[in-house]
Short mmCIF file of C-alpha atoms in Angstrom, two decimals:
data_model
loop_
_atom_site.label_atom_id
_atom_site.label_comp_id
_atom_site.label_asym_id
_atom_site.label_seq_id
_atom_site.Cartn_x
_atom_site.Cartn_y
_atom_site.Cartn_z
CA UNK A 1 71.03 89.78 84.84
CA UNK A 2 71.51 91.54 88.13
CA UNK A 3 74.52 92.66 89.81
CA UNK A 4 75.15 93.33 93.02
CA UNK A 5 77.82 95.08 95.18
CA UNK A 6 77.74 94.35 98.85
CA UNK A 7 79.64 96.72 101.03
CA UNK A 8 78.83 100.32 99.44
CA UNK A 9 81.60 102.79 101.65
CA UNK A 10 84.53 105.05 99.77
CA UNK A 11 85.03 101.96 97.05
CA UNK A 12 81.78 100.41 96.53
CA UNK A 13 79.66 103.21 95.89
CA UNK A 14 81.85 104.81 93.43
CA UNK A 15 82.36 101.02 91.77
CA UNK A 16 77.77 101.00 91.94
CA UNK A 17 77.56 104.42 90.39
CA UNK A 18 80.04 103.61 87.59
CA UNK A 19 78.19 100.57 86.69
CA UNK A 20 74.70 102.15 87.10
CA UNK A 21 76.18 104.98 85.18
CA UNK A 22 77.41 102.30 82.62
CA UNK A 23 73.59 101.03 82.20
CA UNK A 24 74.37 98.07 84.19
CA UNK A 25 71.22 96.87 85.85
CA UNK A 26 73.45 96.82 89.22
CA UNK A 27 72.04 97.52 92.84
CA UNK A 28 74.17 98.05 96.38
CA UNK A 29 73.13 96.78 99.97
CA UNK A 30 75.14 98.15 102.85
CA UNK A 31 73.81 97.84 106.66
CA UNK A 32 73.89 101.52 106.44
CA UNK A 33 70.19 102.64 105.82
CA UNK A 34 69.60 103.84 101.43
CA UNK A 35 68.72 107.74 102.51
CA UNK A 36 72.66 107.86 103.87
CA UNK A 37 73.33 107.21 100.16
CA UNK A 38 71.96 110.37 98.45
CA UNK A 39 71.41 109.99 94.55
CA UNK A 40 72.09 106.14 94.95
CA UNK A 41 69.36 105.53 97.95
CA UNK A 42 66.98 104.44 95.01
CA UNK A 43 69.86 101.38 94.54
CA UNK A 44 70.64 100.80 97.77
CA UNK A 45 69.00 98.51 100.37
CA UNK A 46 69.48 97.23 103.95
CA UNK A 47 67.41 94.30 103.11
CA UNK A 48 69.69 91.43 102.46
CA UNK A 49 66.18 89.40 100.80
CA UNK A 50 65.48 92.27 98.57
CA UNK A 51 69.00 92.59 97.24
CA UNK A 52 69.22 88.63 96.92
CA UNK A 53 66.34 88.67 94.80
CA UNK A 54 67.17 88.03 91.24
CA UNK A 55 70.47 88.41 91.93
CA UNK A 56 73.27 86.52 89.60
CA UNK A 57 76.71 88.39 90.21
CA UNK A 58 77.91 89.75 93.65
CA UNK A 59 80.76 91.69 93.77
CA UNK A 60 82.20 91.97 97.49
CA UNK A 61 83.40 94.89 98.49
CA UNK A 62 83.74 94.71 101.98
CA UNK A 63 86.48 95.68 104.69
CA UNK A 64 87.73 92.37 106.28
CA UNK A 65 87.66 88.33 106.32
CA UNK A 66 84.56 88.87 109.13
CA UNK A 67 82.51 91.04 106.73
CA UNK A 68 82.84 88.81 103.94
CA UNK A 69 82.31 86.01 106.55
CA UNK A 70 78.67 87.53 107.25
CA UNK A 71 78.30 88.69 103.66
CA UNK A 72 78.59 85.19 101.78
CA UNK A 73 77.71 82.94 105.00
CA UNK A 74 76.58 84.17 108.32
CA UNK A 75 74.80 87.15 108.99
CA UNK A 76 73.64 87.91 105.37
CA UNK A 77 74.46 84.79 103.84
CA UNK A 78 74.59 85.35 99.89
CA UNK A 79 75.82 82.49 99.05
CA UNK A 80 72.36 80.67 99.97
CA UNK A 81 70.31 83.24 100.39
CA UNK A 82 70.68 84.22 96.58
CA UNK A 83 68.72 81.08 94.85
CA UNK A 84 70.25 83.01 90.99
CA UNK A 85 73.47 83.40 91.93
CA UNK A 86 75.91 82.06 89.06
CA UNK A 87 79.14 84.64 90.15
CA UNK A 88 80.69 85.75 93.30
CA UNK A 89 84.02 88.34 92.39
CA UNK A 90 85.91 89.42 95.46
CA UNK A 91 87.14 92.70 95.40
CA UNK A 92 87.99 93.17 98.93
CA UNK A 93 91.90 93.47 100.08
CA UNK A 94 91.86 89.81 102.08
CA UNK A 95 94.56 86.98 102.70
CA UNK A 96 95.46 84.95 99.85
CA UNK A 97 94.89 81.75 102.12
CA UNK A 98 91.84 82.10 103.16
CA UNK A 99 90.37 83.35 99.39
CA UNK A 100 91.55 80.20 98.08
CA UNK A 101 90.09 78.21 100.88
CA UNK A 102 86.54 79.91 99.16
CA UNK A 103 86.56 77.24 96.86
CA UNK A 104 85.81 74.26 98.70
CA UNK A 105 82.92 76.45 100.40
CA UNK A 106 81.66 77.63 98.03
CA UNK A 107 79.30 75.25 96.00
CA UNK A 108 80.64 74.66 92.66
CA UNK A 109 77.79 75.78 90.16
CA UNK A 110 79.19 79.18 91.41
CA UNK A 111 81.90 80.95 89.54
CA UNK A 112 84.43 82.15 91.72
CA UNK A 113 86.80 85.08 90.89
CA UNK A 114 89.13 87.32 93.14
CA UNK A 115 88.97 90.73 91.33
CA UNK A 116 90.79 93.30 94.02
CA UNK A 117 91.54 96.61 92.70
CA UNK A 118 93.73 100.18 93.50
CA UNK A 119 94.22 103.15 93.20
CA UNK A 120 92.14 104.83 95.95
CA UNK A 121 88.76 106.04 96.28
CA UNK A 122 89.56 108.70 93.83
CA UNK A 123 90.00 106.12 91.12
CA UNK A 124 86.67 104.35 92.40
CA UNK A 125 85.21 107.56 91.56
CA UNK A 126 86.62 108.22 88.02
CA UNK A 127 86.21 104.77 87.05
CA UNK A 128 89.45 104.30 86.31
CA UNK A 129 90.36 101.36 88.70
CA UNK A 130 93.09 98.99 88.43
CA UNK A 131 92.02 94.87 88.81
CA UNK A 132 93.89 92.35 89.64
CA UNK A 133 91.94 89.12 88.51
CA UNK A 134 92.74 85.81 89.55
CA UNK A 135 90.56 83.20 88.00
CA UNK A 136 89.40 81.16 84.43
CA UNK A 137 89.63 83.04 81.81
CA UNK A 138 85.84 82.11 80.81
CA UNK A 139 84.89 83.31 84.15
CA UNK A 140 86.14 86.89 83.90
CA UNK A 141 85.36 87.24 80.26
CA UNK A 142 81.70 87.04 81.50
CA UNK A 143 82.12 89.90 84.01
CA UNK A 144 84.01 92.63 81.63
CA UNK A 145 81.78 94.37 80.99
CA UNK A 146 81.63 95.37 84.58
CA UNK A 147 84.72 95.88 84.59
CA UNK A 148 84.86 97.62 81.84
CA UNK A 149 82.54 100.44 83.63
CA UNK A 150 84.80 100.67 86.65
CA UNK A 151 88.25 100.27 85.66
CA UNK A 152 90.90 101.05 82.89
CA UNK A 153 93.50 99.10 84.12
CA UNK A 154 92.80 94.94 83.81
CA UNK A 155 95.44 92.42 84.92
CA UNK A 156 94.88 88.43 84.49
CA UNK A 157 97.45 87.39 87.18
CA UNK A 158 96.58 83.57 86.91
CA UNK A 159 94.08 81.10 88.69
CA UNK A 160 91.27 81.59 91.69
CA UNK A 161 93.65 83.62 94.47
CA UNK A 162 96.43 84.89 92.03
CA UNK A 163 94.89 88.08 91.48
CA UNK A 164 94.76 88.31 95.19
CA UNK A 165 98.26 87.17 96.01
CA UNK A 166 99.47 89.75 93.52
CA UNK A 167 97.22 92.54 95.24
CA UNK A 168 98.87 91.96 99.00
CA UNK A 169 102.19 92.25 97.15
CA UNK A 170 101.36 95.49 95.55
CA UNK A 171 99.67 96.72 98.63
CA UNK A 172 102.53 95.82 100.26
CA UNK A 173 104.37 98.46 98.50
CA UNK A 174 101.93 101.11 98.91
CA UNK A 175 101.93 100.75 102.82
CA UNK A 176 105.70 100.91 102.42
CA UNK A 177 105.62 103.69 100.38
CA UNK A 178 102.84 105.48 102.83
CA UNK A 179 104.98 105.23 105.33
CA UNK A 180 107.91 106.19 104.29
CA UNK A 181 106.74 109.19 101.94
CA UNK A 182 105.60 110.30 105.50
CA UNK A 183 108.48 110.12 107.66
CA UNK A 184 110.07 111.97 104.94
CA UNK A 185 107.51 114.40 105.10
CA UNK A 186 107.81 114.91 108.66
CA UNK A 187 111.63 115.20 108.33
CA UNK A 188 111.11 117.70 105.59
CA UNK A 189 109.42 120.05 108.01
CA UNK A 190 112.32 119.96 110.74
CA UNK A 191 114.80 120.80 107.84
CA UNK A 192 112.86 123.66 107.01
CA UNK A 193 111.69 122.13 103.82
CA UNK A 194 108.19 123.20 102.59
CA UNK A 195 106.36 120.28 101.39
CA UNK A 196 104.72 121.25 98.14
CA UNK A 197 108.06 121.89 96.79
CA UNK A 198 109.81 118.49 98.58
CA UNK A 199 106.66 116.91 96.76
CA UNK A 200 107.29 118.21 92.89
CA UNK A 201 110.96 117.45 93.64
CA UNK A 202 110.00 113.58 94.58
CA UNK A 203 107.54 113.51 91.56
CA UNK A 204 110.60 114.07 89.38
CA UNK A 205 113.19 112.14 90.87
CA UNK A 206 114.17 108.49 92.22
CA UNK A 207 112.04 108.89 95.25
CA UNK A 208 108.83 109.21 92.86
CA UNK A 209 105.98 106.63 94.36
CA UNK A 210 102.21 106.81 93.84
CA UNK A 211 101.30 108.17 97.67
CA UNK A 212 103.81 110.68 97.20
CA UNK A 213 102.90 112.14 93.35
CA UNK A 214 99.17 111.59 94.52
CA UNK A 215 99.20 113.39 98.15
CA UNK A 216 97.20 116.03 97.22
CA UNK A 217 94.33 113.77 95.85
CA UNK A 218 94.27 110.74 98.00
CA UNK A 219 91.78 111.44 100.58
CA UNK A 220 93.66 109.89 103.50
CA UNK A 221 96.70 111.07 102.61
CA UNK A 222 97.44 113.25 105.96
CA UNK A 223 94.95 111.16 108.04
CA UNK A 224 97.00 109.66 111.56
CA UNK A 225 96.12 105.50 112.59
CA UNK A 226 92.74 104.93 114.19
CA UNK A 227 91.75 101.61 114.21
CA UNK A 228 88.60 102.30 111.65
CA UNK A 229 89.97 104.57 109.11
CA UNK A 230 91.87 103.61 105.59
CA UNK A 231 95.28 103.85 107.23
CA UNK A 232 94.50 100.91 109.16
CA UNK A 233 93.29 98.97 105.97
CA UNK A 234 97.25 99.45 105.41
CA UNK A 235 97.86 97.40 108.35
CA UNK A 236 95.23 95.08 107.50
CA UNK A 237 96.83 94.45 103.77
CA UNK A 238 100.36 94.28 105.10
CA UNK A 239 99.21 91.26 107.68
CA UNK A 240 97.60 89.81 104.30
CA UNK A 241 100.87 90.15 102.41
CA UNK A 242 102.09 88.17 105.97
CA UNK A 243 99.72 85.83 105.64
CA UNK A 244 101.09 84.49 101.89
CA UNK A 245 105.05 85.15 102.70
CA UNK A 246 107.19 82.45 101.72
CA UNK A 247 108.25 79.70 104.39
CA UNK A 248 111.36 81.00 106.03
CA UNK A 249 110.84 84.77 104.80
CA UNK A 250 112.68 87.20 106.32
CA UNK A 251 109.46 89.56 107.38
CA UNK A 252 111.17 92.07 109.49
CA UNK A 253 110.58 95.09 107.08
CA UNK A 254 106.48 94.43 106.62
CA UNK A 255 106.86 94.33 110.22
CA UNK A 256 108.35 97.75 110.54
CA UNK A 257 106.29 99.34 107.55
CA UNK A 258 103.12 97.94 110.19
CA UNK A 259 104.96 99.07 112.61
CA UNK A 260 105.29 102.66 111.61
CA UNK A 261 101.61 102.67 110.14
CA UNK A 262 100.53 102.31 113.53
CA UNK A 263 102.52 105.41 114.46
CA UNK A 264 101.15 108.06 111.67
CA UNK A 265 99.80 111.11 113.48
CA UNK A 266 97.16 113.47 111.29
CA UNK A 267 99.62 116.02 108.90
CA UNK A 268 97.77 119.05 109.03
#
């Protein structure tokens, strides 16, 4: 049984050296060429044939709705291009909407499971993960033991899309929290304030939040907005969280959190 992780950057080739690492006959493909992948070029391809070959779960692991797009139907086209394919698990950060809309597209011999996960590349790396699963219970019992190699952290949120819905809405808090850890950060340094000591007092006090307890670890913690980096995957999952709001929401505050993500300057 082969499995497969399409989109191998700062989440899926931690997530494909865990499972390798696990003795899970798993295997990566990336457009990026193997050699750029170092001890995991000899699991890696570029050839979307290759990879398909034998293959029976794909995890997705890619940035956006257009790279799954090309991933599962266009450009790569797993979907059909994989003739074993019995699992598709989406771990990418996507709209609620449009993950549920999977199901009609997807044909129905296929086992469909949304699977998102956080805590940062770091967590990727330690295989200690967090997954938010959203799909039948038969379904994700058969993929465990994957996660199982990647995560510690396992939460059954409800049917096909839950897992994502509830992803946006924690993601929605961590872009809040990015943002607002560093405006205090920034405040912090006009008050004279020195910022490893601002950042034990905040680990120990009401203010604590994950960005701002993990600053020192979280490898874009002091990176500014460009429009390819991970602070603009914040943007991204806030216009997710958009995406699913209630009818008549008040979404003034995701706005602003976007708003202010779009602002961030590098913290040297």
């Amino acid at each position: 049984m082969k499995t497969g992780i399409a989109g191998c950057g700062r989440m899926g080739a931690p997530m494909l050296d865990a499972l390798r690492a696990a003795g899970i006959p798993a295997f990566g493909y990336d457009i990026k060429a193997p050699a750029d992948y170092g001890k995991l070029s000899k699991a890696m391809t570029d050839d979307p044939d290759l990879f398909a070959k034998d293959l029976t779960c794909l995890f997705t692991v890619v940035r956006d709705i257009a790279q799954t797009e090309q991933v599962l139907f266009a450009d790569q086209a797993f979907i059909t291009r994989a003739q074993d394919l019995k699992r598709v698990v989406i771990s990418s950060t996507l709209s609620p909407r449009y993950v549920r809309d999977l199901r009609a597209r997807i044909p129905q011999h296929i086992a469909l499971i949304d699977a998102p996960m956080s805590g940062a590349a770091i967590a990727a790396q330690q295989a200690r993960l967090s997954f938010m699963l959203g799909g039948k219970t038969t379904d994700i019992a058969k993929i465990q033991p994957q996660l199982n190699a990647m995560g510690k952290h396992f939460h059954h949120m409800g049917e096909f899309g839950a897992g994502m819905s509830a992803k946006v809405l924690n993601n929605l808090l961590a872009a809040s929290n990015t943002a607002m850890t560093r405006m205090v950060l920034d405040w912090a340094d006009d008050a004279g304030i020195e910022e490893s000591a601002l950042l034990d007092l905040i680990h120990t006090s009401s203010g604590q939040n994950w960005f701002a307890s993990g600053f020192d670890d979280i490898e874009f913690a002091r990176d500014g907005y460009t429009t390819d980096n991970t602070i603009s995957i914040l943007v991204k999952d806030v216009e997710s969280a958009l995406d699913a709001a209630p009818d008549q929401a008040d979404t003034s505050l995701p706005e602003t959190v976007q708003h202010m993500i779009r602002r961030l300057k590098p913290r040297t």
